[in-house]
Structures are given as structure tokens and as C-alpha cells.
CSV table of C-alpha atoms in Angstrom, one decimal:
chain,number,residue,atom,x,y,z
A,1237,MET,CA,55.0,270.0,212.9
A,1238,THR,CA,54.3,269.4,209.2
A,1239,ALA,CA,52.3,271.6,206.9
A,1240,THR,CA,49.3,269.2,207.0
A,1241,PHE,CA,49.5,269.1,210.8
A,1242,LEU,CA,49.6,272.8,211.1
A,1243,LEU,CA,46.6,273.3,208.9
A,1244,ARG,CA,44.6,271.1,211.3
A,1245,ARG,CA,46.2,272.6,214.4
A,1246,VAL,CA,45.8,276.2,213.5
A,1247,SER,CA,42.2,276.0,212.5
A,1248,ALA,CA,41.3,274.1,215.7
A,1249,LEU,CA,43.4,276.3,218.0
A,1250,LEU,CA,42.8,279.7,216.6
A,1251,ILE,CA,39.3,280.0,218.1
A,1252,ALA,CA,40.6,278.9,221.5
A,1253,VAL,CA,43.5,281.4,221.3
A,1254,VAL,CA,41.5,284.4,220.3
A,1255,LEU,CA,38.8,283.7,222.8
A,1256,ALA,CA,40.7,282.3,225.7
A,1257,GLY,CA,39.8,285.2,227.9
A,1258,VAL,CA,36.1,285.6,226.8
A,1259,PRO,CA,33.7,284.9,229.6
A,1260,THR,CA,30.9,282.4,229.0
A,1261,ALA,CA,28.3,284.6,230.5
A,1262,ALA,CA,26.8,287.3,228.2
A,1263,SER,CA,28.0,290.8,228.7
A,1264,ALA,CA,26.6,294.1,227.4
A,1265,GLU,CA,30.0,295.5,226.3
A,1266,PRO,CA,32.5,294.1,223.8
A,1267,ILE,CA,35.9,293.1,225.2
A,1268,ARG,CA,38.4,295.9,224.5
A,1269,VAL,CA,41.9,294.9,223.4
A,1270,GLY,CA,44.8,296.6,221.7
A,1271,LEU,CA,48.4,296.3,220.6
A,1272,PRO,CA,51.5,297.9,222.0
A,1273,ALA,CA,52.7,301.0,220.2
A,1274,PRO,CA,55.8,300.7,218.0
A,1275,THR,CA,58.9,302.3,219.4
A,1276,GLY,CA,60.9,303.3,216.3
A,1277,PRO,CA,61.7,306.8,215.2
A,1278,TYR,CA,59.0,307.0,212.5
A,1279,PRO,CA,55.2,307.2,212.7
A,1280,VAL,CA,53.6,304.4,210.7
A,1281,GLY,CA,51.4,304.8,207.6
A,1282,SER,CA,49.2,302.2,206.0
A,1283,THR,CA,47.4,301.5,202.8
A,1284,ASP,CA,45.5,298.5,201.4
A,1285,LEU,CA,45.8,297.4,197.8
A,1286,HIS,CA,43.6,295.1,195.8
A,1287,LEU,CA,45.5,293.0,193.2
A,1288,ILE,CA,44.2,290.7,190.5
A,1289,ASP,CA,46.3,288.2,188.6
A,1290,PRO,CA,44.5,287.5,185.3
A,1291,SER,CA,47.0,284.8,184.4
A,1292,ARG,CA,46.0,282.5,187.3
A,1293,GLU,CA,42.8,280.7,188.2
A,1294,ASP,CA,42.1,280.6,191.9
A,1295,PRO,CA,43.2,277.1,193.1
A,1296,TRP,CA,40.5,276.8,195.7
A,1297,VAL,CA,37.5,278.2,193.7
A,1298,PRO,CA,37.6,277.1,190.1
A,1299,GLY,CA,36.4,279.5,187.5
A,1300,ARG,CA,37.7,282.6,189.4
A,1301,VAL,CA,40.9,284.5,188.7
A,1302,ARG,CA,43.3,284.8,191.6
A,1303,GLU,CA,42.9,288.1,193.6
A,1304,LEU,CA,44.6,289.3,196.7
A,1305,MET,CA,44.5,292.0,199.3
A,1306,ILE,CA,47.8,293.3,200.7
A,1307,THR,CA,48.5,295.9,203.3
A,1308,VAL,CA,51.5,298.2,202.9
A,1309,ARG,CA,52.9,299.8,206.1
A,1310,TYR,CA,55.6,302.4,205.8
A,1311,PRO,CA,57.6,305.1,207.7
A,1312,ALA,CA,55.4,308.2,207.6
A,1313,ARG,CA,55.7,311.8,208.4
A,1314,PRO,CA,54.1,313.1,211.6
A,1315,ASN,CA,50.3,313.2,210.9
A,1316,THR,CA,46.8,313.1,212.3
A,1317,GLU,CA,45.3,310.6,209.9
A,1318,PRO,CA,42.7,308.2,211.3
A,1319,LYS,CA,44.2,304.8,212.5
A,1320,ALA,CA,43.6,301.7,210.5
A,1321,PRO,CA,41.4,299.1,212.2
A,1322,TYR,CA,42.9,295.8,213.2
A,1323,MET,CA,40.6,293.9,210.8
A,1324,ALA,CA,38.3,295.1,208.0
A,1325,ALA,CA,34.7,295.2,208.9
A,1326,GLY,CA,33.7,292.1,206.9
A,1327,VAL,CA,36.6,290.1,208.3
A,1328,ALA,CA,35.9,291.2,211.8
A,1329,ALA,CA,32.2,290.2,211.5
A,1330,ALA,CA,33.1,286.9,209.9
A,1331,VAL,CA,35.6,286.0,212.6
A,1332,ALA,CA,33.3,287.2,215.4
A,1333,ALA,CA,30.4,285.1,214.1
A,1334,THR,CA,32.5,282.0,213.8
A,1335,ASP,CA,34.1,282.4,217.2
A,1336,ALA,CA,30.8,283.3,218.9
A,1337,GLY,CA,29.2,280.2,217.4
A,1338,LYS,CA,31.9,278.1,219.0
A,1339,LEU,CA,31.4,279.7,222.4
A,1340,GLY,CA,27.6,280.2,222.4
A,1341,VAL,CA,27.9,283.9,223.0
A,1342,GLU,CA,26.7,286.9,221.0
A,1343,PRO,CA,29.0,288.0,218.2
A,1344,ASN,CA,28.8,291.7,219.3
A,1345,LEU,CA,30.8,290.7,222.4
A,1346,LEU,CA,33.9,290.3,220.2
A,1347,ASP,CA,35.4,293.5,218.9
A,1348,TYR,CA,38.1,293.0,216.2
A,1349,ARG,CA,37.8,296.6,215.0
A,1350,PHE,CA,40.1,298.2,217.6
A,1351,PRO,CA,42.5,300.8,216.1
A,1352,THR,CA,46.1,300.0,215.3
A,1353,HIS,CA,48.9,302.5,215.3
A,1354,SER,CA,49.0,303.0,211.5
A,1355,GLY,CA,47.6,306.2,210.0
A,1356,ILE,CA,45.5,305.5,206.9
A,1357,GLY,CA,47.2,307.0,203.8
A,1358,ALA,CA,49.6,309.1,206.0
A,1359,PRO,CA,52.2,311.0,204.1
A,1360,VAL,CA,55.3,308.9,203.3
A,1361,ALA,CA,58.6,309.9,205.0
A,1362,ASP,CA,61.4,311.0,202.8
A,1363,GLY,CA,64.0,308.6,201.6
A,1364,ARG,CA,64.2,305.2,199.9
A,1365,ARG,CA,63.4,302.2,202.1
A,1366,PRO,CA,64.2,298.4,202.1
A,1367,VAL,CA,61.1,296.2,201.6
A,1368,LEU,CA,59.9,293.3,203.8
A,1369,LEU,CA,57.2,290.8,202.8
A,1370,TYR,CA,55.1,289.1,205.4
A,1371,SER,CA,53.2,285.8,205.0
A,1372,PRO,CA,50.9,284.7,207.8
A,1373,GLY,CA,50.4,281.2,209.1
A,1374,ALA,CA,47.9,278.7,207.5
A,1375,THR,CA,44.3,279.9,208.0
A,1376,LEU,CA,45.5,283.2,209.6
A,1377,SER,CA,45.0,286.7,208.4
A,1378,ARG,CA,47.6,289.3,207.3
A,1379,SER,CA,46.4,291.2,210.4
A,1380,HIS,CA,47.9,288.6,212.8
A,1381,GLY,CA,51.5,290.0,212.6
A,1382,THR,CA,50.5,293.7,213.0
A,1383,THR,CA,52.7,294.2,216.1
A,1384,GLN,CA,55.8,293.0,214.3
A,1385,MET,CA,55.0,294.9,211.1
A,1386,GLU,CA,54.2,298.2,212.7
A,1387,GLN,CA,57.5,298.0,214.7
A,1388,LEU,CA,59.5,297.3,211.6
A,1389,ALA,CA,57.8,300.1,209.7
A,1390,SER,CA,58.5,302.5,212.5
A,1391,ASP,CA,62.2,301.4,212.3
A,1392,GLY,CA,62.3,302.4,208.6
A,1393,TYR,CA,61.1,299.5,206.6
A,1394,ILE,CA,58.3,299.2,204.1
A,1395,VAL,CA,56.4,296.1,205.1
A,1396,VAL,CA,54.0,294.4,202.8
A,1397,ALA,CA,51.5,291.9,204.3
A,1398,ILE,CA,49.8,289.3,202.0
A,1399,ASP,CA,46.4,287.7,202.6
A,1400,HIS,CA,46.2,284.2,200.9
A,1401,THR,CA,42.6,284.3,199.7
A,1402,HIS,CA,40.3,281.4,200.6
A,1403,GLU,CA,42.9,280.2,203.0
A,1404,ALA,CA,42.4,282.8,205.7
A,1405,GLU,CA,39.1,282.8,207.6
A,1406,ALA,CA,37.9,285.8,205.5
A,1407,VAL,CA,39.4,288.4,203.2
A,1408,GLU,CA,37.5,291.7,202.5
A,1409,PHE,CA,37.8,293.3,199.1
A,1410,PRO,CA,36.8,296.9,198.3
A,1411,GLY,CA,33.1,297.5,198.4
A,1412,GLY,CA,32.6,295.1,201.3
A,1413,ARG,CA,32.8,291.8,199.3
A,1414,VAL,CA,34.1,289.1,201.6
A,1415,ALA,CA,35.8,285.9,200.4
A,1416,ARG,CA,35.5,283.2,203.0
A,1417,LYS,CA,37.8,280.3,203.7
A,1418,PHE,CA,37.2,277.7,201.1
A,1419,ARG,CA,39.8,274.9,201.0
A,1420,PRO,CA,39.6,271.1,201.0
A,1421,ALA,CA,40.4,269.1,204.2
A,1422,PRO,CA,44.2,268.9,204.8
A,1423,THR,CA,46.0,266.2,202.9
A,1424,LEU,CA,49.6,266.0,201.6
A,1425,ASP,CA,48.4,267.1,198.1
A,1426,VAL,CA,46.4,270.0,199.6
A,1427,SER,CA,49.4,271.1,201.6
A,1428,LYS,CA,51.6,271.1,198.6
A,1429,ARG,CA,49.1,273.1,196.6
A,1430,LEU,CA,48.8,275.5,199.5
A,1431,ILE,CA,52.6,276.3,199.5
A,1432,THR,CA,52.7,276.4,195.6
A,1433,THR,CA,49.9,278.9,195.7
A,1434,ARG,CA,51.5,281.0,198.4
A,1435,ILE,CA,54.8,281.1,196.4
A,1436,ALA,CA,52.9,282.3,193.3
A,1437,ASP,CA,51.0,284.9,195.4
A,1438,THR,CA,54.2,286.3,196.8
A,1439,ARG,CA,56.0,286.4,193.4
A,1440,PHE,CA,53.0,288.2,191.9
A,1441,VAL,CA,53.1,290.7,194.7
A,1442,LEU,CA,56.7,291.3,194.0
A,1443,ASP,CA,55.9,291.9,190.3
A,1444,GLN,CA,53.2,294.4,191.3
A,1445,LEU,CA,55.6,296.2,193.6
A,1446,GLU,CA,58.1,296.6,190.7
A,1447,LEU,CA,55.3,298.1,188.6
A,1448,LEU,CA,54.4,300.4,191.5
A,1449,ALA,CA,58.0,301.5,191.9
A,1450,ALA,CA,58.2,302.2,188.1
A,1451,GLY,CA,55.2,304.5,188.5
A,1452,VAL,CA,52.6,302.1,187.0
A,1453,HIS,CA,49.6,302.0,189.4
A,1454,ARG,CA,48.1,298.5,189.4
A,1455,ASP,CA,45.4,298.6,192.2
A,1456,ALA,CA,42.5,296.7,190.7
A,1457,ASP,CA,40.0,299.4,191.6
A,1458,GLY,CA,42.1,302.4,190.6
A,1459,ARG,CA,42.6,303.7,194.1
A,1460,ALA,CA,45.5,306.1,194.5
A,1461,VAL,CA,48.5,305.1,196.8
A,1462,PRO,CA,50.0,307.6,199.2
A,1463,ALA,CA,52.2,310.1,197.4
A,1464,GLY,CA,55.8,309.2,197.4
A,1465,LEU,CA,55.3,305.5,198.1
A,1466,ASN,CA,56.5,304.4,194.7
A,1467,THR,CA,59.8,306.3,195.0
A,1468,ALA,CA,60.3,305.1,198.5
A,1469,LEU,CA,60.4,301.4,197.5
A,1470,ASP,CA,64.0,300.2,197.3
A,1471,LEU,CA,63.5,296.9,195.6
A,1472,SER,CA,67.2,296.2,195.5
A,1473,CYS,CA,66.8,295.4,199.3
A,1474,ILE,CA,64.0,292.9,199.8
A,1475,GLY,CA,63.6,290.5,202.7
A,1476,MET,CA,60.7,288.3,203.8
A,1477,PHE,CA,59.4,286.7,207.0
A,1478,GLY,CA,56.4,284.7,208.1
A,1479,HIS,CA,54.9,282.7,210.9
A,1480,SER,CA,54.3,279.0,210.7
A,1481,GLY,CA,53.2,278.2,207.2
A,1482,GLY,CA,54.3,281.7,206.3
A,1483,GLY,CA,57.9,280.8,207.4
A,1484,PHE,CA,57.7,277.7,205.1
A,1485,THR,CA,56.5,280.0,202.4
A,1486,THR,CA,59.4,282.3,202.9
A,1487,ALA,CA,62.0,279.6,202.5
A,1488,GLU,CA,60.3,278.2,199.4
A,1489,THR,CA,59.8,281.6,197.8
A,1490,MET,CA,63.4,282.4,198.3
A,1491,PHE,CA,64.3,279.1,196.6
A,1492,ALA,CA,62.2,280.1,193.6
A,1493,ASP,CA,62.9,283.8,193.4
A,1494,PRO,CA,66.4,285.5,193.8
A,1495,ARG,CA,64.8,288.9,194.3
A,1496,ILE,CA,64.5,288.1,198.1
A,1497,SER,CA,67.9,288.6,199.7
A,1498,ALA,CA,67.2,287.4,203.2
A,1499,GLY,CA,64.4,285.5,205.0
A,1500,ALA,CA,63.1,284.6,208.4
A,1501,ASP,CA,61.0,281.6,209.5
A,1502,LEU,CA,59.1,282.1,212.7
A,1503,ASP,CA,58.4,278.7,214.1
A,1504,GLY,CA,57.3,277.1,210.9
A,1505,SER,CA,58.2,273.6,209.7
A,1506,MET,CA,59.6,273.1,206.2
A,1507,ALA,CA,58.0,269.7,205.8
A,1508,TYR,CA,54.9,268.5,204.1
A,1509,SER,CA,55.3,265.3,206.1
A,1510,GLN,CA,57.9,264.8,208.8
A,1511,SER,CA,57.3,261.1,209.2
A,1512,SER,CA,57.9,260.4,205.5
A,1513,ARG,CA,60.6,263.0,205.3
A,1514,ASN,CA,58.7,264.8,202.6
A,1515,PHE,CA,60.4,268.2,202.8
A,1516,GLY,CA,60.3,271.4,200.8
A,1517,ARG,CA,63.0,272.2,198.2
A,1518,ALA,CA,64.7,274.7,200.5
A,1519,ALA,CA,65.2,272.0,203.1
A,1520,ASP,CA,66.3,269.4,200.5
A,1521,GLU,CA,68.6,271.7,198.5
A,1522,GLY,CA,69.4,274.6,200.7
A,1523,LEU,CA,69.5,278.4,200.2
A,1524,ASP,CA,72.6,280.5,199.4
A,1525,ARG,CA,71.3,283.7,201.2
A,1526,PRO,CA,70.9,284.7,204.9
A,1527,PHE,CA,68.2,283.0,206.8
A,1528,LEU,CA,66.8,283.3,210.3
A,1529,LEU,CA,65.1,280.4,212.2
A,1530,MET,CA,63.1,281.5,215.3
A,1531,SER,CA,61.5,278.7,217.4
A,1532,ALA,CA,59.6,278.4,220.6
A,1533,GLY,CA,58.8,275.9,223.3
A,1534,ASP,CA,59.5,272.3,222.3
A,1535,HIS,CA,59.9,273.1,218.6
A,1536,SER,CA,63.5,273.7,217.6
A,1537,LEU,CA,66.3,272.5,215.4
A,1538,ASP,CA,66.7,269.5,217.8
A,1539,THR,CA,63.1,268.4,217.2
A,1540,ASP,CA,62.3,269.4,213.6
A,1541,ALA,CA,63.8,267.0,211.0
A,1542,SER,CA,63.0,269.5,208.2
A,1543,TRP,CA,65.1,272.2,209.9
A,1544,GLN,CA,67.9,269.6,210.4
A,1545,GLN,CA,67.7,268.9,206.7
A,1546,PHE,CA,67.8,272.6,205.9
A,1547,LEU,CA,70.8,273.2,208.1
A,1548,GLY,CA,72.7,270.4,206.3
A,1549,HIS,CA,72.2,272.0,202.9
A,1550,HIS,CA,72.1,275.7,203.7
A,1551,ARG,CA,75.0,277.7,202.1
A,1552,GLY,CA,74.4,281.2,203.4
A,1553,PRO,CA,74.6,282.9,206.8
A,1554,LEU,CA,72.3,281.4,209.4
A,1555,CYS,CA,70.8,282.8,212.6
A,1556,ARG,CA,68.9,280.8,215.2
A,1557,VAL,CA,67.0,282.2,218.1
A,1558,HIS,CA,64.8,280.1,220.5
A,1559,LEU,CA,62.2,281.3,223.0
A,1560,PRO,CA,62.3,278.4,225.5
A,1561,ASP,CA,59.3,279.7,227.5
A,1562,GLY,CA,57.3,280.7,224.4
A,1563,GLU,CA,55.0,278.7,222.2
A,1564,HIS,CA,53.9,278.6,218.5
A,1565,PHE,CA,51.6,281.6,218.7
A,1566,SER,CA,54.1,283.7,220.6
A,1567,TYR,CA,55.2,284.9,217.1
A,1568,THR,CA,51.7,286.4,216.5
A,1569,ASP,CA,49.7,289.2,218.0
A,1570,TYR,CA,48.2,286.7,220.4
A,1571,GLN,CA,51.4,287.0,222.5
A,1572,THR,CA,49.9,290.3,223.7
A,1573,LEU,CA,46.2,289.9,223.0
A,1574,LEU,CA,45.7,286.9,225.3
A,1575,PRO,CA,46.9,288.8,228.5
A,1576,ARG,CA,44.8,291.8,227.5
A,1577,LEU,CA,41.8,289.5,227.2
A,1578,GLY,CA,42.4,288.7,230.9
A,1579,HIS,CA,43.6,285.2,230.4
A,1580,THR,CA,46.9,283.5,229.5
A,1581,THR,CA,46.9,280.1,227.7
A,1582,THR,CA,50.4,278.7,228.1
A,1583,ALA,CA,49.6,276.0,225.5
A,1584,PHE,CA,49.5,278.7,222.8
A,1585,VAL,CA,51.8,281.5,223.9
A,1586,GLY,CA,53.8,279.8,226.7
A,1587,ALA,CA,54.8,281.2,230.0
A,1588,VAL,CA,57.2,283.8,228.6
A,1589,ASP,CA,56.7,287.4,229.7
A,1590,PRO,CA,55.0,289.1,226.7
A,1591,ALA,CA,57.2,292.2,226.9
A,1592,HIS,CA,60.3,290.1,226.9
A,1593,SER,CA,59.0,288.0,224.0
A,1594,LEU,CA,58.2,291.0,221.9
A,1595,ALA,CA,61.6,292.6,222.7
A,1596,VAL,CA,63.5,289.5,221.6
A,1597,GLN,CA,61.4,289.3,218.4
A,1598,HIS,CA,61.7,292.9,217.5
A,1599,HIS,CA,65.4,293.1,218.2
A,1600,THR,CA,66.2,289.9,216.4
A,1601,LEU,CA,64.2,290.7,213.3
A,1602,ALA,CA,65.5,294.3,213.1
A,1603,THR,CA,69.1,293.2,213.7
A,1604,PHE,CA,68.9,290.4,211.2
A,1605,PHE,CA,67.4,292.5,208.4
A,1606,ASP,CA,69.6,295.5,209.2
A,1607,THR,CA,72.7,293.2,208.9
A,1608,HIS,CA,71.7,291.5,205.7
A,1609,LEU,CA,69.7,294.3,203.9
A,1610,PRO,CA,72.3,297.1,204.4
A,1611,HIS,CA,70.7,300.4,203.7
A,1612,ASN,CA,71.3,304.0,204.6
A,1613,THR,CA,68.2,304.1,206.9
A,1614,ARG,CA,69.8,301.4,209.1
A,1615,ASP,CA,70.2,302.4,212.8
A,1616,GLU,CA,73.8,301.9,213.5
A,1617,ASN,CA,73.2,301.8,217.3
A,1618,ARG,CA,71.6,298.4,217.1
A,1619,THR,CA,73.7,295.5,218.4
A,1620,ALA,CA,73.5,291.8,217.6
A,1621,ALA,CA,70.6,289.8,219.1
A,1622,PRO,CA,71.4,286.7,221.1
A,1623,GLY,CA,72.2,283.8,218.7
A,1624,CYS,CA,72.6,286.0,215.6
A,1625,PRO,CA,75.8,286.7,213.7
């Protein structure tokens, strides 16, 4: 499961995953789906930020500076703010059009605008909070880990999700401008450029969070952030997690940047090429900070040479958790979306019970980050998840 292979696999399988339950016959009504509500003690707030890095040219579209969209989810006070949609309008339309073309159905049958559980601009809860970064899998959107991120925000974390522009199917910027996927066919060189770009994206986001915490507002369009968000950021406690290529990104960013104190890889290889043993630097040289490896199905430490290489060089605490009845996309929102679409595709989310899968994921991630990002908002009633220290 190399970076190049995942680029091909995810782009080919995503359509099938999202639309596994869509009937081939036309229907007058969109298919309604939703995500489970978070169970932590806090309501969840959400805000989007537009960031521009004038020091970098976009690696996929020459002549343009690098710009990103991020979503910040955070513990909120009780509120009645409108809920953020799962995808922005332009992203939802682009994904629906692409998916409908593959199926031969009308795009209006596919509704990606269903509400999440995050109040837009909701007032920030009192207190300083540890920060978690989230990087999605190759070609996927920052939306695809919403269930995990809302749960962690409701537990007391500030969670920052990053869209890697021109790698995701579509990214919508303020004003409705949409940047579509624009990347060469997968090769070893492209895969290395992808990870290098993701590392730079993540480190730039960290830089911007430091400015935000210092009271310097750097949204590119001058939009205000929710009051109190800057003082809530505790940047002495930073973790990171990601699915697939986002897990690889997590390990490589930790290797490059000591500001991240703990990381989690959700079923992502750390190899550019398994066959030639062309691994990332984290695998070849190891990390000295806590790391979590979560796998599913037939992907595990036993089958992934890059993980074996990582284990041989890792110098910090290590946690490993395996979902034997899960699959690669069990670590995304598709674990719950597929059954709600009325169809289960075991090749993508396995035969695991969705409620059990989510319970293991939420408990493992919360326990891991609570353990290794000690903070006064930690819930002391949590106990160690199976396979964790």
C-alpha cells in the first residue's frame, strides 16, 4: 500500500464508496444521509479560514501562490448557531457532478450538503485547549474525517482540518471560487512531491496558528474568528493524525517539525514504493515522540514493510490497534455513510459493526492524545484502549 498505489486506489474507489448505495434508477428526491452526533461534554463550534502562503508557488498549478482552506472545530458554549454543512456548496456540486457522471444519474440525487453537528461561529468554551491537526487521505477532502473531528472537539480538543489544494476533488474558497483537482498521473516523483507539499502545508498552518494565538489575524479575506479562539489555543500541546496519505503526512511532518508532540497514522503506508523499499524519512530514521498506528483488514504491521521499518527505528512510545473486520475506509466517514445509504461494501469498510468501529476509533484516539498531550481539560475517567500503553 504505497503512496503511488493509494493515489490510484483512492481516486478509483472513492466514487464507488460514496455511491455504493445509490440506485441506478432515477429518483425525485436526494438520498438523505448524516453523521452520528458527538458524545463529549461540549457542543462543537466551527469556523473556516482562508490562508495564503506568498512564499510558495503552488506545486500543481505553476504561477499561482499556495493557498489553503482549513476548518477549525472547537469546544463551544451551548448555542443555537446554524450547523455547518458537510461540504461547501461548490465542493458538494463538483463531487456530485463527478459522481453522477460515473453512474449515469442526475447530480441532484446526491446531497452532500447535509448538516453536521458543528455550530458555525459558535461562542468558544472557556479554557485553553490542546490542538490536533488533521490531514485527509490522497484525493480526499478535509470533510471526510468529520465524525472523528467533531468527537474530539466535543471531548475538549481544538481540531484543525487541512485541505491540500488541487489534490482534493475540489476546494471552495470564499466568494464561491472552486479549485478543482489538478495533479499529474501518479508516479514515484509525484508521490514524493505530494508528501513534500503536504508537509509544507501543515507547517504553514502551524505558523498561522501561532500568529492567531498571538492575536495576529491572518485570514486572507479579513474575516473575524470566533471571539476567544486565539486565547483557547494551547500550542504547547499539539498532536496530529490523518488517514491513509494523511497518516504518512503526519509521520513525515513530525520528523520535520518538533512542534508536534504526538501523532497517529490511520491505515496509511509510509512508503513511496514498497517493492523498492523506498520509504519516508520517519520510517528510515524513526521518531522520538509518541506515535499511534491504526490498521484494518489485511493491512497491518505484519504486511506493511514500511511500518516494520518504522518500528525498527522508532524511539518513542508506540501504540498499535488493529480492526480485523474493518477496511481502509473504516477510518473515514464512509464507515457510517455507507450503511445510511442503504448498502454496505465490505471491500471498503469491511464487515465490522459501524458502531463498534467508531467506538474503538474514538476511544483509542482520545486515550492516546489524552495520555501524550497532558492537559487540564483531560477526562481522567478514560481508560486505556486495547493495544495502547
